[in-house]
């Protein structure tokens, strides 16, 4: 089991060769040896034993009960029946000619009908071929009407009655006879000889039946038309034309309202039966004929559409039309089937081994291989390295980093291949551990870190875009960071009563107003009045100075606060201004922002009337007790 697509939609190759890159010839020969001498065969994983043919496989289908898988192939012409309960081949049976396609008529394998390449229909039971009947002309496809037990066989060529129309043969299994065929317009014959099998003769290529719903039968022709027949009225009810190329694939959705068709030029169209215009148009991109179309449903309810040509399988989103994922095997594809209600896809191809792909995002594994879910979970936690079974491919710079460059050309441990060398995986792990002894601890720490980051990323942070007061909305959401989940509609953000705060310009918060500054003193905003964010250094002007500098026309009414001191005797004072004292003080007081409440802040002390009138005050008398003594401090308050 290998991861073939490590993208956003992982795809695991359960059976079949690796889809990543071809193996070297010497490694292929080594794998073909017996398991007794090949240690690499121990790690091989096979979902179904002997799920292969000698040359190629033509068709594969899963029974309705999910217990049986039937496939046909060559060479020699044969078909196999695998039991999903035993995960092994139940029996194989050879036929006289190559099998074109087949259908299982019962819920298991016990009743099946096979369209052979020699214009014959074979009915098989567990005991063998029950009956064989020959068709008038070569058949292209098979369809089954359960209500009337009729087998529909679209054929090649024109009818023998001279009408110039193609035919869909109808075989009634209850009465055991052919009914009157349905005639489909295939464009007539291009030759004048009147032969029914000209080179460019028209044909009915494919058939589809809406079994679980309305039961309409759709037939795609070689002239790009789709004709609809009602089994109740036994006639044509509608026609869908103007398709680019031949119609080579048809499929109804489960509800019966959607019809997907594919053309020989690789075009895909999805129609609603109530509208002749396509709802979806897509190009497969390879220019090859579409072989299969399948409607899929994911566990989340999304509708997907699988399309396949002989080179690639693509899965589209039916609603948006975007490419969801793709699978590109190494061999040509002949047929694709899907295990119902699961993520398992099987293909019949030109290679010896048939392919099985498991897509976890498409659904769980089938109940007969439910262990795949556990294997996928384990593989997701492991480190993905590019290895070929037990070998690792290294380039020359990588060998030098591991100190293995001296072994080049001297030993068989390094097997040259293209621009590098193959090294045994165990030997590579040992060399990497010697080069870096702490690599396992670093790898473990890396995994732990990735797991923690993944858990953190799962906590989606809420982002709320509003018209007004975006900062206020971000502030409210930021308060929820310590919670497990972030709800962008919590609080006033989700209350309709406060909706106008974030929509109406009249409720916009003015960050330049003094009220906002008083409530948010730490917020620095450049407003319309020139309020600038300032530095709290020594040379930075205070907020009061900024207010004074803006008003040049008014006289300065700033009053300097003074501290009065007096002697113990006489009550005479000696005043010293704070400004003069601050020059002597070594401390530098930094102005604080956010102290403004009103327009300005001023301080003052009362002064005598004589000073206001301009009369000088007499000098204070000197105390005789301190006369002639040297003051030990400039502190004025020592003499108080």
Short mmCIF file of N, CA and C in Angstrom, two decimals, residues 467-470 500-511:
data_model
loop_
_atom_site.label_atom_id
_atom_site.label_comp_id
_atom_site.label_asym_id
_atom_site.label_seq_id
_atom_site.Cartn_x
_atom_site.Cartn_y
_atom_site.Cartn_z
N UNK A 467 -17.98 48.58 9.29
CA UNK A 467 -17.84 49.86 8.59
C UNK A 467 -17.25 50.93 9.49
N UNK A 468 -17.66 50.95 10.75
CA UNK A 468 -17.25 51.99 11.68
C UNK A 468 -16.70 51.32 12.94
N UNK A 469 -15.71 51.98 13.57
CA UNK A 469 -15.15 51.53 14.84
C UNK A 469 -14.54 50.13 14.72
N UNK A 470 -13.64 49.97 13.72
CA UNK A 470 -12.98 48.68 13.52
C UNK A 470 -12.07 48.34 14.70
N UNK A 500 -25.87 49.61 15.24
CA UNK A 500 -25.54 50.89 14.60
C UNK A 500 -24.19 51.44 15.05
N UNK A 501 -23.64 50.93 16.15
CA UNK A 501 -22.33 51.40 16.61
C UNK A 501 -21.27 51.10 15.57
N UNK A 502 -21.45 50.00 14.83
CA UNK A 502 -20.46 49.59 13.86
C UNK A 502 -20.92 49.83 12.43
N UNK A 503 -22.02 50.56 12.25
CA UNK A 503 -22.53 50.82 10.90
C UNK A 503 -22.76 52.30 10.64
N UNK A 504 -23.23 53.04 11.63
CA UNK A 504 -23.59 54.44 11.45
C UNK A 504 -22.39 55.33 11.77
N UNK A 505 -22.09 56.28 10.88
CA UNK A 505 -20.97 57.20 11.10
C UNK A 505 -21.21 58.12 12.29
N UNK A 506 -22.47 58.30 12.68
CA UNK A 506 -22.76 59.19 13.80
C UNK A 506 -22.24 58.62 15.12
N UNK A 507 -22.02 57.32 15.19
CA UNK A 507 -21.53 56.69 16.41
C UNK A 507 -20.02 56.44 16.37
N UNK A 508 -19.33 57.06 15.44
CA UNK A 508 -17.90 56.84 15.32
C UNK A 508 -17.17 57.44 16.52
N UNK A 509 -16.24 56.70 17.07
CA UNK A 509 -15.47 57.14 18.23
C UNK A 509 -14.42 58.14 17.78
N UNK A 510 -14.45 59.33 18.42
CA UNK A 510 -13.48 60.38 18.11
C UNK A 510 -12.29 60.23 19.04
N UNK A 511 -11.20 59.69 18.51
CA UNK A 511 -10.02 59.43 19.32
C UNK A 511 -9.22 60.68 19.63
#
